[in-house]
Coordinates of C-alpha atoms in Angstrom, one line a residue:
X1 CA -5.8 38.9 -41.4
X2 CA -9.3 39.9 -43.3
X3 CA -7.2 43.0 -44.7
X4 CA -5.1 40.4 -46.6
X5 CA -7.1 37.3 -46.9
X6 CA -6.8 37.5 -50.6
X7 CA -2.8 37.6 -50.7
X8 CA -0.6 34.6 -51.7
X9 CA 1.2 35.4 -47.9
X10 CA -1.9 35.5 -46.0
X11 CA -2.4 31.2 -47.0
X12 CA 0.8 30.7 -45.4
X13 CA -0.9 32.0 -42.2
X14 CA -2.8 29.9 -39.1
X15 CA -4.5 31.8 -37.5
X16 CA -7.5 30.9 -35.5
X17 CA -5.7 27.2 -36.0
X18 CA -4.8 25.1 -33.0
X19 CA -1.7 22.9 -34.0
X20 CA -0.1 20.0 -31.6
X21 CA 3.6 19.1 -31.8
X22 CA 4.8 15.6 -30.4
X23 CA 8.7 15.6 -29.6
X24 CA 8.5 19.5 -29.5
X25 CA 11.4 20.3 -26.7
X26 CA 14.1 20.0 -28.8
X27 CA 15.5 19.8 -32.1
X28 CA 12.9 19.6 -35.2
X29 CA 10.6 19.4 -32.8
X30 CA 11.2 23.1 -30.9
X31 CA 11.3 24.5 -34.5
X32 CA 8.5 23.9 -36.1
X33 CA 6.3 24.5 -33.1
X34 CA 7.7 28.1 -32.8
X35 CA 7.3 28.7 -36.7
X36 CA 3.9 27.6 -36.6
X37 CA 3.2 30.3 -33.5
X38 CA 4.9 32.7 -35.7
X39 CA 2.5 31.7 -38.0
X40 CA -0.4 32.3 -36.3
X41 CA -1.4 28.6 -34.5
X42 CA -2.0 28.5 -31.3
X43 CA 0.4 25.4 -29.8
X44 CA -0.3 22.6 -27.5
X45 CA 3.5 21.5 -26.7
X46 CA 3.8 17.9 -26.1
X47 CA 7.0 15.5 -24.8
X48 CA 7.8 14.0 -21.5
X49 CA 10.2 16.4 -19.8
X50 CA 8.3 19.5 -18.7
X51 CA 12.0 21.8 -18.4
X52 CA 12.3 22.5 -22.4
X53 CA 8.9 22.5 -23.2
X54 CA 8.1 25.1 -20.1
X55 CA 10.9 26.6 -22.1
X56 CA 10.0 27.0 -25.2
X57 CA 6.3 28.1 -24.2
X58 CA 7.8 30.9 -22.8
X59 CA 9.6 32.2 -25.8
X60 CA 6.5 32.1 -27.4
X61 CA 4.5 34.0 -24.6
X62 CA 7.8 35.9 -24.8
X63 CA 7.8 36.7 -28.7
X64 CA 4.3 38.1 -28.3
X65 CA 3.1 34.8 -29.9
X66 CA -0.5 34.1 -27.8
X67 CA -0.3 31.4 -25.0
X68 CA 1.4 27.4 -25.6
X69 CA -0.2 24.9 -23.7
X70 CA 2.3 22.3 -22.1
X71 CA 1.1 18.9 -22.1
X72 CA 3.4 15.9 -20.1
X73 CA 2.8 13.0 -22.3
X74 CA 5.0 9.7 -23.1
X75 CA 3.1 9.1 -26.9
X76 CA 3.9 5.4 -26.4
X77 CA 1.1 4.9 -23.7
X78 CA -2.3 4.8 -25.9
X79 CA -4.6 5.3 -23.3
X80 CA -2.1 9.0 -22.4
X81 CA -2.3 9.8 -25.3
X82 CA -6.3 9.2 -26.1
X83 CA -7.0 11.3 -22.8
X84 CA -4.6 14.1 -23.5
X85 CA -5.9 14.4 -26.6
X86 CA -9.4 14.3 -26.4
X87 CA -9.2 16.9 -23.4
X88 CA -8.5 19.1 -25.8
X89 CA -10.9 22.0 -26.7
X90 CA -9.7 21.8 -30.2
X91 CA -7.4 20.6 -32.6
X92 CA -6.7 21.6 -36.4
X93 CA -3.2 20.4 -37.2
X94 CA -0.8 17.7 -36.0
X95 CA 2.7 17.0 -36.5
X96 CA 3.6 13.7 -35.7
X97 CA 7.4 14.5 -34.7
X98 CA 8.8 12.3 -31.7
X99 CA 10.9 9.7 -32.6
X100 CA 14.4 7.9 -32.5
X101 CA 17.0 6.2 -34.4
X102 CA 19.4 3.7 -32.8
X103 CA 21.9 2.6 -35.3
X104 CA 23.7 -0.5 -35.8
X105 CA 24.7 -3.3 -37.9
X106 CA 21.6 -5.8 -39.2
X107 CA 23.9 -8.7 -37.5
X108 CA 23.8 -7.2 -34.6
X109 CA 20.4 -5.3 -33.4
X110 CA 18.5 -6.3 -30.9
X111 CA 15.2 -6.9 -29.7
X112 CA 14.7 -3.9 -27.3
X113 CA 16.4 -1.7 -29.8
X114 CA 14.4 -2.8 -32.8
X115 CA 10.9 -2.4 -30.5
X116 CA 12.2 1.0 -29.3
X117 CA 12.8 2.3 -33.1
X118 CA 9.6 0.8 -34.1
X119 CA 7.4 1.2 -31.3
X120 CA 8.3 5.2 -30.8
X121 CA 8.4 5.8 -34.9
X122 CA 5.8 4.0 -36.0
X123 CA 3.2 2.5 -33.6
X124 CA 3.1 5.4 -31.6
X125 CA 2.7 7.8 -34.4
X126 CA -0.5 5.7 -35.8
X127 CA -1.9 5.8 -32.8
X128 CA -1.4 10.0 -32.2
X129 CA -2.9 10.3 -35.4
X130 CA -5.7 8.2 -34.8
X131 CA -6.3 10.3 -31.3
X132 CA -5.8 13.5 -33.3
X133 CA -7.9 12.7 -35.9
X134 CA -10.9 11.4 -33.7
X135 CA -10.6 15.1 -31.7
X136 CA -10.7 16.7 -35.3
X137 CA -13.9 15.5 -36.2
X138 CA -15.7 16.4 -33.0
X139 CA -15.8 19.5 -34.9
X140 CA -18.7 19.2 -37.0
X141 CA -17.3 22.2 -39.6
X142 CA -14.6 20.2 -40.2
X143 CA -15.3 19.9 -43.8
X144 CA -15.2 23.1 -43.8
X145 CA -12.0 24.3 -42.3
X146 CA -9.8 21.3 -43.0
X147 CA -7.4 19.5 -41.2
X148 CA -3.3 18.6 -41.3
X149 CA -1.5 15.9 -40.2
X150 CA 2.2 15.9 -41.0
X151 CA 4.1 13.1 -40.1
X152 CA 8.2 13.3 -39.9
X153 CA 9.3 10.8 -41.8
X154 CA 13.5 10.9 -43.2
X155 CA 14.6 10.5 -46.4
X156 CA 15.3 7.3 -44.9
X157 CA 11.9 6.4 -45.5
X158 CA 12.6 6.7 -49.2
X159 CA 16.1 4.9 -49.4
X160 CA 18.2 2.7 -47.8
X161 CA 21.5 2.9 -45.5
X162 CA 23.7 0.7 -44.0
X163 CA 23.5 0.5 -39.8
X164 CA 19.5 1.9 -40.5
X165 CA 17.6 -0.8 -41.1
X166 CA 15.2 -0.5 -38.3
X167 CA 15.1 3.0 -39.0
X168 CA 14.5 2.7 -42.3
X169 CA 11.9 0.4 -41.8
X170 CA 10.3 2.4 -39.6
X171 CA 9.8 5.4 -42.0
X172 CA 8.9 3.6 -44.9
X173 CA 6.1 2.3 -42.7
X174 CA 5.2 6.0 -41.7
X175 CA 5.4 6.4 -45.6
X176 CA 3.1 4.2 -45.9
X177 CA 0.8 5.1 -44.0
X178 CA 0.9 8.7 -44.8
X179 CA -0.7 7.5 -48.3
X180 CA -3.0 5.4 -46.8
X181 CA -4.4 7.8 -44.4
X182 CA -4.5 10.4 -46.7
X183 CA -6.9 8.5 -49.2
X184 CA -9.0 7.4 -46.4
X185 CA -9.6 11.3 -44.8
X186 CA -10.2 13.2 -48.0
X187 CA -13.7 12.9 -47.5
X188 CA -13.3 14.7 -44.4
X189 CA -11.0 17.3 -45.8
X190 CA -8.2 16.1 -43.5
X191 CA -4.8 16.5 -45.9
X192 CA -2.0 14.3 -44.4
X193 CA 1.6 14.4 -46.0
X194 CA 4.9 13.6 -44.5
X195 CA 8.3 15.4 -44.4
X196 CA 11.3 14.1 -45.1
X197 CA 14.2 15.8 -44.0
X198 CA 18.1 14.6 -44.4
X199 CA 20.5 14.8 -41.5
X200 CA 19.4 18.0 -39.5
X201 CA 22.1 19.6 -36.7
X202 CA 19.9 18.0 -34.1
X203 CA 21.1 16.9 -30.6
X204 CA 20.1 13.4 -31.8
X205 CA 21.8 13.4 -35.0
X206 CA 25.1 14.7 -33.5
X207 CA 24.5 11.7 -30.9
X208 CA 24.7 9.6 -34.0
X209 CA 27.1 11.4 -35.9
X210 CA 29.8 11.9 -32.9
X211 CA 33.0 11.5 -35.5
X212 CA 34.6 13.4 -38.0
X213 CA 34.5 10.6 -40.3
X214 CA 30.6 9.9 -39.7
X215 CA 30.4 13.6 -40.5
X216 CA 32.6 13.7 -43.2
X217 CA 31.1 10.2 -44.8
X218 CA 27.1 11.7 -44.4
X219 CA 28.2 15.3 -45.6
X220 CA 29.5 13.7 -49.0
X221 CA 26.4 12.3 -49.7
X222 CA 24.2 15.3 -49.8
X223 CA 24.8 16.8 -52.8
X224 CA 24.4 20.6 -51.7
X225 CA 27.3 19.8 -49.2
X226 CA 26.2 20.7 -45.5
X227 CA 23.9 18.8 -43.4
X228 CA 20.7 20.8 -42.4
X229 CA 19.9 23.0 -39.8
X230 CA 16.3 23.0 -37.8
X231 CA 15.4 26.6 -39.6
X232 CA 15.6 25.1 -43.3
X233 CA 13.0 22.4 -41.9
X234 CA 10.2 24.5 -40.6
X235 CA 9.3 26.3 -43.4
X236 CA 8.1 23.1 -44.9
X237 CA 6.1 22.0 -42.2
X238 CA 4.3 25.1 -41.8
X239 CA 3.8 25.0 -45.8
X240 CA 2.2 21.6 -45.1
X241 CA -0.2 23.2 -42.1
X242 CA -1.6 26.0 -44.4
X243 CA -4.3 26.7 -46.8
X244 CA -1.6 27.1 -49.3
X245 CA -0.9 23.4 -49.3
X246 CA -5.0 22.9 -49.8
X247 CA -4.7 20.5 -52.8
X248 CA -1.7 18.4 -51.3
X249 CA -2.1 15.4 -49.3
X250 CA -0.6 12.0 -49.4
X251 CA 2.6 12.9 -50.5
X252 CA 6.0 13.7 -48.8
X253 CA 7.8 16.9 -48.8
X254 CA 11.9 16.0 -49.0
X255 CA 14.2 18.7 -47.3
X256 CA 17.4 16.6 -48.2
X257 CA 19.6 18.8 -50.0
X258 CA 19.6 16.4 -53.1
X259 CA 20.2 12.8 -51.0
X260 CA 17.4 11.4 -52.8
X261 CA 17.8 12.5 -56.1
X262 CA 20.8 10.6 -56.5

C-alpha cells in the first residue's frame, strides 16, 4: 500500500478499515461485503441466519482476504443492535443494507405489512446508524481518518411505482435522512451517501418479480434493457467507502441503468 499511496487505484483501497455489512448473507448484501474484503476492509458480517454468513466468511478466509467476523443480529431489536455494535473494537464504514419490500396495491396493504417495510427499511436503519456512528467516534482520530455510512436506498426512493408505496416511502425516508445526517457529521468527517440501485437479480427481487410479464413490464422500463446483477452494484458501494469519494457525502449514487433519468 505505502508503495502506491500516491496512485489514483490505491484511494479505491481500505485497508487498515473495518467496514460492517447489515443484510450481508445474500444478495446485495454478500456482494458488497466481499468487494469491500477484496478491497482491503476487514468485515464484520451481520444478519440473523448464521448458515450464509458462516458461508460467506469463509470465502473470504478462503480468497486470502484476512478474517470476517460473524455477528447474529435481528437490526430491528435496538438494544441488539447497540450491544453488538459497541462490542466492537472498531468501526470505520457502514453499509446500511438489510431490508424488504412487500408489494401490493395502496387499497389493499396492511398494517403488519406496512410496519414490516417501514420498521426493517427505515427505523431500523436510523437506529444502526446511530449505533455505528456512536462506535465511530470512540475513536478520538476520527477527524482524521474519516468515516462512511452508506445507506441502500432504490431508485424507488427517487420516484414513484405503482404496488410500492410503502416501499417507496420508506426509501425516500432513507433519502432523507441520508442528507440530514450527512450535514450533521461533517464536522466529524463522517461522509454518508446512499445508493440507489434498480432492480438487481436478487433472491428477493425474483420473489417479487416471479412472472414473465412482471419481468418483461420492469425490463422495459430500464432504459439500458437488463435488470442488474449484484457485481454492477458493488463497485459503487466500495467507491462510496474509499478515500476516493473524500469530498462526497449527502448525496445518492443511482445504479439504475437510466430508470431515473426518464
Amino acid at each position: 500500500m505505502a508503495a502506491h499511496q500516491d496512485t489514483v487505484f490505491s484511494r479505491f483501497r481500505l485497508d487498515g478499515r473495518t467496514a460492517l455489512v447489515t443484510g450481508a448473507g445474500g444478495g446485495i448484501g454478500e456482494g458488497i461485503a466481499f468487494a469491500m474484503a477484496e478491497a482491503g476492509a476487514k468485515l464484520v458480517l451481520v444478519g440473523r441466519n448464521p448458515d450464509p454468513l458462516e458461508t460467506l466468511a469463509k470465502r473470504i478466509e478462503t480468497a486470502g482476504l484476512g478474517q470476517a467476523q460473524v455477528r447474529l443480529c435481528d437490526v430491528r431489536n435496538n438494544e441488539a443492535v447497540r450491544g453488538m455494535i459497541g462490542a466492537l473494537p472498531a468501526l470505520d464504514i457502514l453499509v446500511n443494507n438489510a431490508g424488504t419490500n412487500i408489494p401490493g396495491p395502496f387499497l389493499e396493504v396492511s398494517e403488519e405489512n406496512f410496519d414490516a417495510i417501514m420498521t426493517l427499511n427505515t427505523r431500523a436503519s436510523f437506529f444502526v446508524a446511530q449505533a455505528a456512528v456512536k462506535k465511530m467516534l470512540e475513536d478520538p482520530a476520527r477527524a482524521a481518518k474519516g468515516g462512511a455510512i452508506i445507506n441502500v436506498s432504490s431508485q424507488m426512493g427517487h420516484v414513484g411505482s405503482p404496488n410500492r408505496t410503502v416501499y417507496c416511502m420508506s426509501k425516500h425516508g432513507l433519502e432523507g435522512l441520508t442528507k440530514a445526517m450527512a450535514l450533521e457529521l461533517v464536522p466529524h468527517r463522517i461522509r454518508v451517501n446512499s445508493l440507489a440501485p434498480t432492480f438487481v437479480e436478487t433472491p428477493l427481487v425474483q420473489r417479487i418479480v416471479d412472472t414473465p410479464e412482471k419481468r418483461n413490464f420492469l425490463v422495459s422500463r430500464i432504459p439500458m434493457g437488463e435488470m442488474a446483477q449484484v457485481e454492477d452494484v458493488v463497485g459503487a458501494a466500495v467507491f462510496l467507502a474509499s478515500p476516493a469519494a473524500a469530498m462526497i457525502t449527502g448525496t445518492c449514487l443511482l445504479v439504475d441503468g437510466g430508470w431515473t433519468a426518464q
